[in-house]
CSV table of C-alpha atoms and ligand atoms in Angstrom, one decimal:
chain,number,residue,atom,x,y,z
T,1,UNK,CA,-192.5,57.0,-73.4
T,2,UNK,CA,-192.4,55.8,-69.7
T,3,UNK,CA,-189.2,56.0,-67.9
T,4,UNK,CA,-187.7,53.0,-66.2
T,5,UNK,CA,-186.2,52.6,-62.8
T,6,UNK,CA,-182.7,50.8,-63.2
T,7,UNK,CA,-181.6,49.8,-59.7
T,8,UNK,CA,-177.6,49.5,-59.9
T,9,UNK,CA,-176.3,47.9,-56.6
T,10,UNK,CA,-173.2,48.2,-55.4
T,11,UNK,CA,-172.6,51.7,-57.7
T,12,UNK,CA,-169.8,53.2,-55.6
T,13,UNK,CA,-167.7,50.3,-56.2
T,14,UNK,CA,-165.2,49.3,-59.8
T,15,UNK,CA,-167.6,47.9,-61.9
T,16,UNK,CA,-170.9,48.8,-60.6
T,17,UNK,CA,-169.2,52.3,-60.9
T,18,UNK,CA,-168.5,52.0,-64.5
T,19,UNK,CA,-171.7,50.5,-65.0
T,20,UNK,CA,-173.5,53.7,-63.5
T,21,UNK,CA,-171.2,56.4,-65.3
T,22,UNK,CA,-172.1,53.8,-68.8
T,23,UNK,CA,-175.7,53.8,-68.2
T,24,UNK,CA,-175.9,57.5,-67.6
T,25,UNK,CA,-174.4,58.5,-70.4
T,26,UNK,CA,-175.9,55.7,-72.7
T,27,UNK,CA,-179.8,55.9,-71.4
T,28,UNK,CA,-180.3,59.4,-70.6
T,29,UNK,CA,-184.2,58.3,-70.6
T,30,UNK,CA,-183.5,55.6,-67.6
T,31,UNK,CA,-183.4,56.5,-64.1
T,32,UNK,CA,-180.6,55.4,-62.4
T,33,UNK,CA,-180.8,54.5,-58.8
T,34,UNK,CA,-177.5,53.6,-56.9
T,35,UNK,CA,-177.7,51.4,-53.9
T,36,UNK,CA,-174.4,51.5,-52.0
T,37,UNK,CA,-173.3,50.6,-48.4
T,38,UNK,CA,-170.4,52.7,-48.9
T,39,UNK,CA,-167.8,49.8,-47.4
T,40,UNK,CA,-164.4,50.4,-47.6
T,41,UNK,CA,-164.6,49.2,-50.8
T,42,UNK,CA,-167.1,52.7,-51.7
T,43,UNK,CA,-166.2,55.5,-53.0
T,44,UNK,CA,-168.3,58.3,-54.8
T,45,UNK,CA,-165.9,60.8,-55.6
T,46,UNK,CA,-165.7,59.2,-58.9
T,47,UNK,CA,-169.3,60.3,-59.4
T,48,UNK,CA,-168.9,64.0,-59.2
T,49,UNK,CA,-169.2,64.7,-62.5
T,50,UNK,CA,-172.7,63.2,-62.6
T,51,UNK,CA,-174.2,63.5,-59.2
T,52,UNK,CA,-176.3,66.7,-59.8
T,53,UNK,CA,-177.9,65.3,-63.2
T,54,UNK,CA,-181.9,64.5,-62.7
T,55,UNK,CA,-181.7,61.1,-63.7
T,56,UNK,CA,-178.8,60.1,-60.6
T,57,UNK,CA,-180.1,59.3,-57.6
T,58,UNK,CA,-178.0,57.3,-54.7
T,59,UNK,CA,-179.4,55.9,-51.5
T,60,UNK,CA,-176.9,54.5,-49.2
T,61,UNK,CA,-178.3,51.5,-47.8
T,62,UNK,CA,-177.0,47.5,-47.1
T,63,UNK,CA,-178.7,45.2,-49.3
T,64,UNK,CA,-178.9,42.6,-46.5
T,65,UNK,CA,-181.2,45.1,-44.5
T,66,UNK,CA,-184.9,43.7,-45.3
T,67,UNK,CA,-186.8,46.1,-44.1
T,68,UNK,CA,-185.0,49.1,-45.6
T,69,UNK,CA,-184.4,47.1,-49.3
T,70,UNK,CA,-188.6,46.3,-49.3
T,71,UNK,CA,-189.8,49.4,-48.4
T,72,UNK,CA,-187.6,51.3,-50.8
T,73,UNK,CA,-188.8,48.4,-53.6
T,74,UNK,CA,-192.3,49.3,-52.4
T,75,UNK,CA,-191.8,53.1,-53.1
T,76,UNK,CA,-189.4,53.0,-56.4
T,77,UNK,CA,-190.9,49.9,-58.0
T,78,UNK,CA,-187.6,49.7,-60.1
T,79,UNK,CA,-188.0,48.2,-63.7
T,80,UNK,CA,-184.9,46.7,-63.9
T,81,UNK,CA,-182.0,45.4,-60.9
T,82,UNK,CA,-178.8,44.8,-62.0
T,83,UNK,CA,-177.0,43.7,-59.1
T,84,UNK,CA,-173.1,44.6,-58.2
T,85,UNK,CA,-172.5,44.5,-54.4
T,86,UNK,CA,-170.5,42.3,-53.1
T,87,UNK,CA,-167.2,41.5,-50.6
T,88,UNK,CA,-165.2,40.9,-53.6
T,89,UNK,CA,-161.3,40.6,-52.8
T,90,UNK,CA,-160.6,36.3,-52.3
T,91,UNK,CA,-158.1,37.5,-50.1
T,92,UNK,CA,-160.2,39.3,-47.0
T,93,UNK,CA,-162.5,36.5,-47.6
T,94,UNK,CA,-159.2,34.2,-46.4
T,95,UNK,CA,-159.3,36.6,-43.0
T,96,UNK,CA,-162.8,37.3,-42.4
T,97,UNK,CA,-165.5,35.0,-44.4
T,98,UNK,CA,-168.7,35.8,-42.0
T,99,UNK,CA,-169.2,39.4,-44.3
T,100,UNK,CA,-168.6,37.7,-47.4
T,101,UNK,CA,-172.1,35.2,-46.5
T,102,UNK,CA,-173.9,38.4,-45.3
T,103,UNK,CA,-173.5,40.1,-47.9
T,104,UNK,CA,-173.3,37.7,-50.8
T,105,UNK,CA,-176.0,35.4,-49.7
T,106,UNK,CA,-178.1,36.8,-47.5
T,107,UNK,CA,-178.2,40.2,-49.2
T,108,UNK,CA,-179.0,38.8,-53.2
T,109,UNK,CA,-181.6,36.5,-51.5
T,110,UNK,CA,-183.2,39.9,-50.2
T,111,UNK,CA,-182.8,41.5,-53.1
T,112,UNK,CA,-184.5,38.5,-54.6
T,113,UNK,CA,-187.4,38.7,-52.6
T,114,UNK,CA,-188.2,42.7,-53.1
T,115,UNK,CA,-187.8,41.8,-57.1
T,116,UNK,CA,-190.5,39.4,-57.0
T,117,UNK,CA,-192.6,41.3,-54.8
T,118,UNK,CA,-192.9,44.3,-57.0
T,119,UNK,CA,-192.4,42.1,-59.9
T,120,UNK,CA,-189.4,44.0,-61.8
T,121,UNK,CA,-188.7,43.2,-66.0
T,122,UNK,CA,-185.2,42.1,-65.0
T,123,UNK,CA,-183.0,40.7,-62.3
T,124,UNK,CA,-179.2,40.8,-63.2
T,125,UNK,CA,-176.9,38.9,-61.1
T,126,UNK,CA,-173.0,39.9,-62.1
T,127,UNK,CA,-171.4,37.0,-60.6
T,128,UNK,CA,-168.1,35.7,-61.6
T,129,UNK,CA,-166.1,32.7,-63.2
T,130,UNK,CA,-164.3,32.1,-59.8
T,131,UNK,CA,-167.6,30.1,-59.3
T,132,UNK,CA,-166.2,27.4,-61.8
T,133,UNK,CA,-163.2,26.8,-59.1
T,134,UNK,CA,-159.9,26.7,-61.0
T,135,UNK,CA,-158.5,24.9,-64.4
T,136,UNK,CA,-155.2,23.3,-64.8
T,137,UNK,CA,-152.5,24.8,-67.6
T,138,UNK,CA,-153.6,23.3,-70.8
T,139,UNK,CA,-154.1,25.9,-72.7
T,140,UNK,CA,-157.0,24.8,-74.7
T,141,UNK,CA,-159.6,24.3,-71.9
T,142,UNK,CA,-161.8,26.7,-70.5
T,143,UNK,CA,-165.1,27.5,-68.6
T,144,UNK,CA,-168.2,26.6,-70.4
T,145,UNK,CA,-172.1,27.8,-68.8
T,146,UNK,CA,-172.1,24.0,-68.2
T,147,UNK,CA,-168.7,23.6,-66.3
T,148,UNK,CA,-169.8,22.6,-62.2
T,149,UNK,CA,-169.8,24.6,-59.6
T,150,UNK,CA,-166.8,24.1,-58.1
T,151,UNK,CA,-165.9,27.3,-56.4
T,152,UNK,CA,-162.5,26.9,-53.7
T,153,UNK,CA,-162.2,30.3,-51.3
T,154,UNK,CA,-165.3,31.3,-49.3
T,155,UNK,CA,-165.4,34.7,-51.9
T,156,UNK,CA,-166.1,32.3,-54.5
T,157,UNK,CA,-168.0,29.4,-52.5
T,158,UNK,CA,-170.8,32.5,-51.2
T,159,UNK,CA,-171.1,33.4,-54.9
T,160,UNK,CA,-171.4,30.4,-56.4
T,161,UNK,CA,-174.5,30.5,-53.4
T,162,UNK,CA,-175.7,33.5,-54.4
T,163,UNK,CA,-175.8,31.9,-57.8
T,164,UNK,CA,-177.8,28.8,-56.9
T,165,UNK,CA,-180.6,31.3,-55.2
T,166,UNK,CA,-180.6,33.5,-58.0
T,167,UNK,CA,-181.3,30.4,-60.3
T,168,UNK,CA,-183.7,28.9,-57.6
T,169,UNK,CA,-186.2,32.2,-57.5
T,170,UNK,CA,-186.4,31.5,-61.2
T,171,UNK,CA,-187.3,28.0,-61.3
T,172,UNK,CA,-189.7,28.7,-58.2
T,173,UNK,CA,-191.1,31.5,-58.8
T,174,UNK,CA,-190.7,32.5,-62.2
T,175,UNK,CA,-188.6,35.7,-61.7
T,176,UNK,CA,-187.0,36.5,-64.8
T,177,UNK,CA,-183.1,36.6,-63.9
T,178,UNK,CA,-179.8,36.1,-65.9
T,179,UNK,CA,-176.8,35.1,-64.2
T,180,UNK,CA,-173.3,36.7,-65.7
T,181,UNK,CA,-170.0,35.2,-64.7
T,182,UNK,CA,-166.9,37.5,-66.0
T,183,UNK,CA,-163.5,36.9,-66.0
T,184,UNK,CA,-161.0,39.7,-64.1
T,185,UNK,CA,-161.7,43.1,-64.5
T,186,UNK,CA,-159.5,46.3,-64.8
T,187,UNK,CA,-159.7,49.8,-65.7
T,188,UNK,CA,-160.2,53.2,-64.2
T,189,UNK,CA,-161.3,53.2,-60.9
T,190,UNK,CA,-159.9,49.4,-59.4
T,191,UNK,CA,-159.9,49.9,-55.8
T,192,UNK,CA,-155.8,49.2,-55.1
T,193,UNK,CA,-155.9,45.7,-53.3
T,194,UNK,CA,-156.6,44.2,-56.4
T,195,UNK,CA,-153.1,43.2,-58.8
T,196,UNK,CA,-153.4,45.5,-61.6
T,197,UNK,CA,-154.1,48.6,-59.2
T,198,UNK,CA,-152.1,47.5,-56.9
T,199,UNK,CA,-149.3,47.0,-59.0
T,200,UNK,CA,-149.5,50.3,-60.9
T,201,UNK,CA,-149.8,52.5,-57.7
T,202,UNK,CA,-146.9,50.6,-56.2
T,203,UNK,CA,-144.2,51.0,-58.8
T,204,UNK,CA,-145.6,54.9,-59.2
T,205,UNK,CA,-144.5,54.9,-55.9
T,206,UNK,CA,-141.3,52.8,-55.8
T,207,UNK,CA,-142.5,50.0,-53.7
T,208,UNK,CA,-142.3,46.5,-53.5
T,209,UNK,CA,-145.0,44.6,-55.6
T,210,UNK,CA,-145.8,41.4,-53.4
T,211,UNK,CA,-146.4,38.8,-56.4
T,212,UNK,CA,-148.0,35.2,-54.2
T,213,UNK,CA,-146.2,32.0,-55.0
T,214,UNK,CA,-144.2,31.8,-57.8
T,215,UNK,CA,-146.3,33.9,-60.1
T,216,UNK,CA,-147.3,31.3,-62.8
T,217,UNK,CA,-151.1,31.2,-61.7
T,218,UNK,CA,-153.2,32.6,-64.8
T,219,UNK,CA,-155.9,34.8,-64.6
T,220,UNK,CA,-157.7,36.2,-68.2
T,221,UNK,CA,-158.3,39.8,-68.3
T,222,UNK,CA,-161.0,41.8,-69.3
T,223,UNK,CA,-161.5,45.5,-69.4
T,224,UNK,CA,-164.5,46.9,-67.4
T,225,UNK,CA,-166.2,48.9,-70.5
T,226,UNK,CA,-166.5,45.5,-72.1
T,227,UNK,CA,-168.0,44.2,-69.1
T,228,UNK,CA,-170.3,47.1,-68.8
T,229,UNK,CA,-171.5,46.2,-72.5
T,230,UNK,CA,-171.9,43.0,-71.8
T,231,UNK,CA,-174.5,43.5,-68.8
T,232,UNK,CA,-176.0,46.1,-70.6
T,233,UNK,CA,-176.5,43.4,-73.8
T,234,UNK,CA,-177.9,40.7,-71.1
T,235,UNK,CA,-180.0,43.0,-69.2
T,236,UNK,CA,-181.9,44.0,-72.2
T,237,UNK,CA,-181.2,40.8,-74.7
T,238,UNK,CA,-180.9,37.7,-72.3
T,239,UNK,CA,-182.7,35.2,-72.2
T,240,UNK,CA,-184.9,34.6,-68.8
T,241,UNK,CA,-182.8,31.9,-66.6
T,242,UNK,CA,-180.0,31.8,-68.9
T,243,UNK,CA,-176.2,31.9,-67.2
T,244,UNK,CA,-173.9,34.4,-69.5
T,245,UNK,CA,-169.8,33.5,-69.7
T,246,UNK,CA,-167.9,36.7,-70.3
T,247,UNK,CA,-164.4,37.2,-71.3
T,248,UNK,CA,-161.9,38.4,-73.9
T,249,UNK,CA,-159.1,35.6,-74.0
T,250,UNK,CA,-156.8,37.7,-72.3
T,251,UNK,CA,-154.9,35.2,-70.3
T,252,UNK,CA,-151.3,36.2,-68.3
T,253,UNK,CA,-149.4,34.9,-66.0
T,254,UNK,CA,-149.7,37.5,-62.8
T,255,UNK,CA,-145.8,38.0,-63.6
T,256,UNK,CA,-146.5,38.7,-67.0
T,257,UNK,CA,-149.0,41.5,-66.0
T,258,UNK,CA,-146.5,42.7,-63.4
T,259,UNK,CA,-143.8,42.8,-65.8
T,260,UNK,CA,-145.6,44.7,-68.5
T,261,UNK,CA,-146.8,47.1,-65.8
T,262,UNK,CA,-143.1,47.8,-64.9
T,263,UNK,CA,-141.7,48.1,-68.0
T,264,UNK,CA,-144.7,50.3,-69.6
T,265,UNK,CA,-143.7,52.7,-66.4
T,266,UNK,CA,-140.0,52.2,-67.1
T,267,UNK,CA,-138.9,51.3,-63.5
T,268,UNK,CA,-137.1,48.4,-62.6
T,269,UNK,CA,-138.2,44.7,-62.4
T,270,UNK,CA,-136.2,44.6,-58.8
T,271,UNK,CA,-139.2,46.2,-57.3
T,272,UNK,CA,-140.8,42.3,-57.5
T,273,UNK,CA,-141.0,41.2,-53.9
T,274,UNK,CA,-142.2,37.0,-54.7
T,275,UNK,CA,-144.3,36.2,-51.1
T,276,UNK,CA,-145.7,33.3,-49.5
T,277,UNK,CA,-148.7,31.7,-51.8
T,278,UNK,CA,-152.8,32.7,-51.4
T,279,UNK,CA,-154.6,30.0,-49.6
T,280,UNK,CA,-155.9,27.6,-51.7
T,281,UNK,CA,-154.8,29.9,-54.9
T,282,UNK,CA,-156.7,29.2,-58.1
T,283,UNK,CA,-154.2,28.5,-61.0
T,284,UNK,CA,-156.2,29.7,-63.7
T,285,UNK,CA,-159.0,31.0,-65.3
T,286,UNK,CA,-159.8,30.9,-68.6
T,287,UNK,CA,-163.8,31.8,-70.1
T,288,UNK,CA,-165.4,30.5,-73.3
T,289,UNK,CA,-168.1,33.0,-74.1
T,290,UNK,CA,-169.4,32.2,-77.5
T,291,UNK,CA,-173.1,32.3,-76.1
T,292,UNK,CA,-172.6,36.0,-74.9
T,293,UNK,CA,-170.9,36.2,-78.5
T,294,UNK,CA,-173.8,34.3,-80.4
T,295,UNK,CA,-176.4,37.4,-78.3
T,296,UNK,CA,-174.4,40.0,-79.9
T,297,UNK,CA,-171.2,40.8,-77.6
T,298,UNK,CA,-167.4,41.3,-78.5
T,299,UNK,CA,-165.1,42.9,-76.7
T,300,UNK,CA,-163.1,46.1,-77.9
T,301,UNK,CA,-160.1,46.1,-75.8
T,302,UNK,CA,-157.4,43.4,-76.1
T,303,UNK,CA,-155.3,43.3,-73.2
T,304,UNK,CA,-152.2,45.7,-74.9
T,305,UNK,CA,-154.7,48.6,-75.5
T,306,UNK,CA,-156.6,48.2,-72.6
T,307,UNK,CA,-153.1,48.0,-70.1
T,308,UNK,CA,-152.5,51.0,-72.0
T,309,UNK,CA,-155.0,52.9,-71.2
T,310,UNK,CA,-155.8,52.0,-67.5
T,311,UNK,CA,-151.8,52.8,-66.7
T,312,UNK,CA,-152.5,56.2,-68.0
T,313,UNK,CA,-155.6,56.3,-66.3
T,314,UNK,CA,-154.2,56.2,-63.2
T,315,UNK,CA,-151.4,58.7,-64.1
T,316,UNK,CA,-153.7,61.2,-64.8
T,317,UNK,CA,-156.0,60.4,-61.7
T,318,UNK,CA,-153.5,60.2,-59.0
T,319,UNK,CA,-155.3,62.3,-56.4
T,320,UNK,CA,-158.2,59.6,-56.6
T,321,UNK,CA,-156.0,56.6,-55.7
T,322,UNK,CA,-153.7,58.6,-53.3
T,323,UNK,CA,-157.0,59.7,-51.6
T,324,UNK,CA,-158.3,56.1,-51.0
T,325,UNK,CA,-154.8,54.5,-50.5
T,326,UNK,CA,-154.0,57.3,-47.6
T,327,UNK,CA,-157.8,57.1,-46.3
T,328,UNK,CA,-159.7,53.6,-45.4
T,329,UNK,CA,-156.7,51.6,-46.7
T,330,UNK,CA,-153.7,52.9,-44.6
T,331,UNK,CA,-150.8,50.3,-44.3
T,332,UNK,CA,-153.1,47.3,-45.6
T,333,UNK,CA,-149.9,46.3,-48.3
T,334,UNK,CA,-147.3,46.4,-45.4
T,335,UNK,CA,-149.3,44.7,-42.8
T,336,UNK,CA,-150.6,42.2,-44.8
T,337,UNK,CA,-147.1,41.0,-46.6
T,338,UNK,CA,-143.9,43.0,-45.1
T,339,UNK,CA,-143.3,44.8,-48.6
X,1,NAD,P1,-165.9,46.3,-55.4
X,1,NAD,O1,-165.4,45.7,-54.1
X,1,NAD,O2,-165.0,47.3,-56.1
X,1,NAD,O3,-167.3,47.1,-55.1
X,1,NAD,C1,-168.3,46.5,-54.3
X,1,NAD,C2,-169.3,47.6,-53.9
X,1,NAD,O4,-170.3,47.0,-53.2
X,1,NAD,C3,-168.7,48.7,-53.0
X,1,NAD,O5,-169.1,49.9,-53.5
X,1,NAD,C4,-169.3,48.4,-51.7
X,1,NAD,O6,-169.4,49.6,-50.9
X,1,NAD,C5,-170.6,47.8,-52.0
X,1,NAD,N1,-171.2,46.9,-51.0
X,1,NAD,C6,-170.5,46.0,-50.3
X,1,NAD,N2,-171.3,45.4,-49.4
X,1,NAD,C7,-172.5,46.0,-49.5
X,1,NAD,C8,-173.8,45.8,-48.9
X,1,NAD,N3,-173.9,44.9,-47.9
X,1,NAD,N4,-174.8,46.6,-49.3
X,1,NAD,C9,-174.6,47.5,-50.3
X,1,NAD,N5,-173.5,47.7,-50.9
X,1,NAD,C10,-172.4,47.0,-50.5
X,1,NAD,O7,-166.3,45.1,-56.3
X,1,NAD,P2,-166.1,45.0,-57.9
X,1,NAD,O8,-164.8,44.5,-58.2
X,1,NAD,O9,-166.7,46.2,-58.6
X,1,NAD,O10,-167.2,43.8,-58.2
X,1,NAD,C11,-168.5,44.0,-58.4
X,1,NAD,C12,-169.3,42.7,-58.7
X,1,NAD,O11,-168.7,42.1,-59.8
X,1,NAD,C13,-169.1,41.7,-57.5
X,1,NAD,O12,-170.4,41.1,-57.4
X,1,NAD,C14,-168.1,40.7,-58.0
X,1,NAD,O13,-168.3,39.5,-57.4
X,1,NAD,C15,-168.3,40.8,-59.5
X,1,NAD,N6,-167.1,40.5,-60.3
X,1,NAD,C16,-166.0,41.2,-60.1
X,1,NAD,C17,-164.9,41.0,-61.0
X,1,NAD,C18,-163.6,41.7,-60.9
X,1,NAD,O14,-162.6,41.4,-61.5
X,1,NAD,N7,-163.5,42.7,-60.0
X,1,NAD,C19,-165.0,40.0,-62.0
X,1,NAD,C20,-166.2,39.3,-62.2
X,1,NAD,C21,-167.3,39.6,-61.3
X,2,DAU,O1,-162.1,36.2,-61.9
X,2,DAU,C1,-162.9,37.2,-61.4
X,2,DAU,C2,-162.4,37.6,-60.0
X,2,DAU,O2,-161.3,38.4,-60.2
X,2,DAU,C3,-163.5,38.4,-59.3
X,2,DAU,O3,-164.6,37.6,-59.0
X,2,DAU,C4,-162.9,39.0,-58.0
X,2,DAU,O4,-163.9,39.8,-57.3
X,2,DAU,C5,-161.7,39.8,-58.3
X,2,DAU,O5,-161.1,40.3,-57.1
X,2,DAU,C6,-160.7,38.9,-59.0
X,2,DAU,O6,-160.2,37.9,-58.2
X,2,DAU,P1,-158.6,37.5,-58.2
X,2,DAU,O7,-158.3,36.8,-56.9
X,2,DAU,O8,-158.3,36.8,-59.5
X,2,DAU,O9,-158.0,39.0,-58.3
X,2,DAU,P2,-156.7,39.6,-57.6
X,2,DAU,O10,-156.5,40.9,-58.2
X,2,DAU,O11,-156.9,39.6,-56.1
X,2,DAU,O12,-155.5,38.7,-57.9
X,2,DAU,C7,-155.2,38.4,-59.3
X,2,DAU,C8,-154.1,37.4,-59.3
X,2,DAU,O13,-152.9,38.0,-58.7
X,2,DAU,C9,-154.3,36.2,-58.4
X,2,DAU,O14,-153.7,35.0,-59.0
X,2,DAU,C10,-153.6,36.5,-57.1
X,2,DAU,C11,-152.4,37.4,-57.6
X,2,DAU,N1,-151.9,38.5,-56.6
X,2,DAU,C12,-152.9,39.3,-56.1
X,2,DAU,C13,-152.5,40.3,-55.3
X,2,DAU,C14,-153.5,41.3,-54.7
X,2,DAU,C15,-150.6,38.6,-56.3
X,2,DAU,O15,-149.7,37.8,-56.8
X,2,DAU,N2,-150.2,39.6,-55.5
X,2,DAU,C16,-151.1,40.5,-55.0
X,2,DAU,O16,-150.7,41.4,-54.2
């Protein structure tokens, strides 16, 4: 049997980091090629424990670099490209959009064009349900594959670009791509700007825990191994040009996840610091993903054994979020809100 290339971009990161460990130990017969720019948002210390096996390869590279992305196309004629990297945190895309268009945009559409020139079995574009824009508190609505496009910070308005190319190379040229759009994310390795992260590393540490507005806004959670079975299902089950919904109807209010943080850890809920609002803050999410369901898909975590787990995560891996928190991400927290 022939071994196939799986290009995994954006490896270093969360979920593309998941996704690499998952495919590693799942596929020992693929090759696994991880293409990271190594932003702040890198890190491959989480890949020690697999760096020296045959089948790991990482190239540091950024996917918006043509020349470097074609020729290494040209060499590795991957099979399949499931594609992570991304500026992914709405609230630097608030501060500085310009990265978020580089690399969202302009770096899929290059990845789009080495796909089709060497003509790969699978594109895989891991977008997100931020695309859909935002939904109001009735409780029985959600986002459908069919809900518009309605995406409201510049994170989620390059996506939602990214989105319409990836669809676009498809149509035009016949590339066979799947789109997935996933609710939040958490688990091991959350780089700590994001809430969960954030939060646990904070009360660990007895400090503040900046919740924005009044804390009602609703996201619906999802933990990353059931994400990384989901791409893993699309990549090798979906149908060519289909869009993919995935989440776990998990929905909290951010104070409910705060609380529950707090009270798992058994500190006090005083360390709650409520701040001034996110621009233009989504008030919630919620995904319908019976057609991921209908492929095969269910998720294995609800949000109680999955909270579980990911607090003890990060009390047994301390020395990794320490690291990054006292490294690249210095004072971010009490610059950004006074905490
Ligand atoms: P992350 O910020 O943790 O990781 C992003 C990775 O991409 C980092 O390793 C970074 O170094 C790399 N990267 C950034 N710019 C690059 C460039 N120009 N070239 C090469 N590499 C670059 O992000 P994440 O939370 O793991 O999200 C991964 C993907 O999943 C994103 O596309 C995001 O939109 C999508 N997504 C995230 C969530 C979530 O809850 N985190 C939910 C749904 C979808
Ligand atoms: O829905 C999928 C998206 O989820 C992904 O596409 C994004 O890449 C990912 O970052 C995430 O976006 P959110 O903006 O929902 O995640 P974040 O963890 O930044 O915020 C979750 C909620 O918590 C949101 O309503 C804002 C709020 N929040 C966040 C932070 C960082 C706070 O109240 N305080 C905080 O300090």
């Amino acid at each position: 049997m022939t071994r196939k290339k799986v290009l995994i971009t954006g490896g270093a990161g969360f979920i593309g980091g998941n996704f690499v460990q998952y495919m590693i130990n799942k596929s020992p017969s693929y090759d696994i090629f991880n293409l990271d720019l190594l932003t702040y948002a890198g890190d491959l210390t989480k890949h020690r424990d697999i760096e020296s096996k045959k089948n790991y390869h990482f190239v540091k590279a950024d996917i918006a670099d043509r020349d470097i992305i074609i020729s290494l196309f040209e060499n590795e004629k991957f099979d399949y490209v499931v594609h992570f990297a991304a500026e992914s945190h709405v609230d630097r895309s608030i501060t500085d959009p310009g990265v978020f268009v580089k690399t969202n945009v302009l770096g899929t559409q290059v990845l789009l064009d080495a796909a089709k020139l060497v003509g790969v079995t699978k594109f895989v574009h891991v977008s997100t349900d931020e695309v859909y824009g935002e939904l109001d508190f009735d409780p029985t609505t959600f986002f459908t594959e069919d809900t518009p496009l309605q995406p409201n910070s510049p994170y989620s308005a390059s996506k939602a670009s990214s989105d319409l190319l990836v669809r676009a190379y498809h149509e035009t040229y016949g590339l066979p791509v799947n789109i997935t759009r996933c609710s939040n994310n958490y688990g091991p390795y959350h780089f700590p700007e994001k809430l969960i992260p954030l939060t646990i590393s904070r009360v660990l540490n007895n400090q503040k825990v900046p919740i924005y507005g009044d804390g009602k806004n609703i996201r619906d959670w999802l933990h990353v191994l059931d994400h990384c079975a989901a791409i893993d299902l699309v990549m090798h089950e979906g149908v060519n040009g289909e869009v993919y919904n995935i989440g776990g109807h998990n929905e909290r209010t951010n104070l409910e996840v705060v609380k529950t943080i707090i009270n798992t850890l058994g500190k006090s809920e005083d360390l709650i610091k409520f701040v001034k609002d996110r621009l233009g803050h989504d008030k919630r999410y919620a995904i319908d993903s019976t057609k991921l369901e209908k492929l095969g898909w269910k998720p294995t975590f609800t949000f109680e054994t999955g909270i579980a787990q990911t607090i003890q995560w990060y009390l047994d891996n301390k020395e990794w979020w320490e690291q990054i928190i006292s490294g690249k991400y210095q004072g971010y927290f009490e610059k950004q809100y006074n905490v």
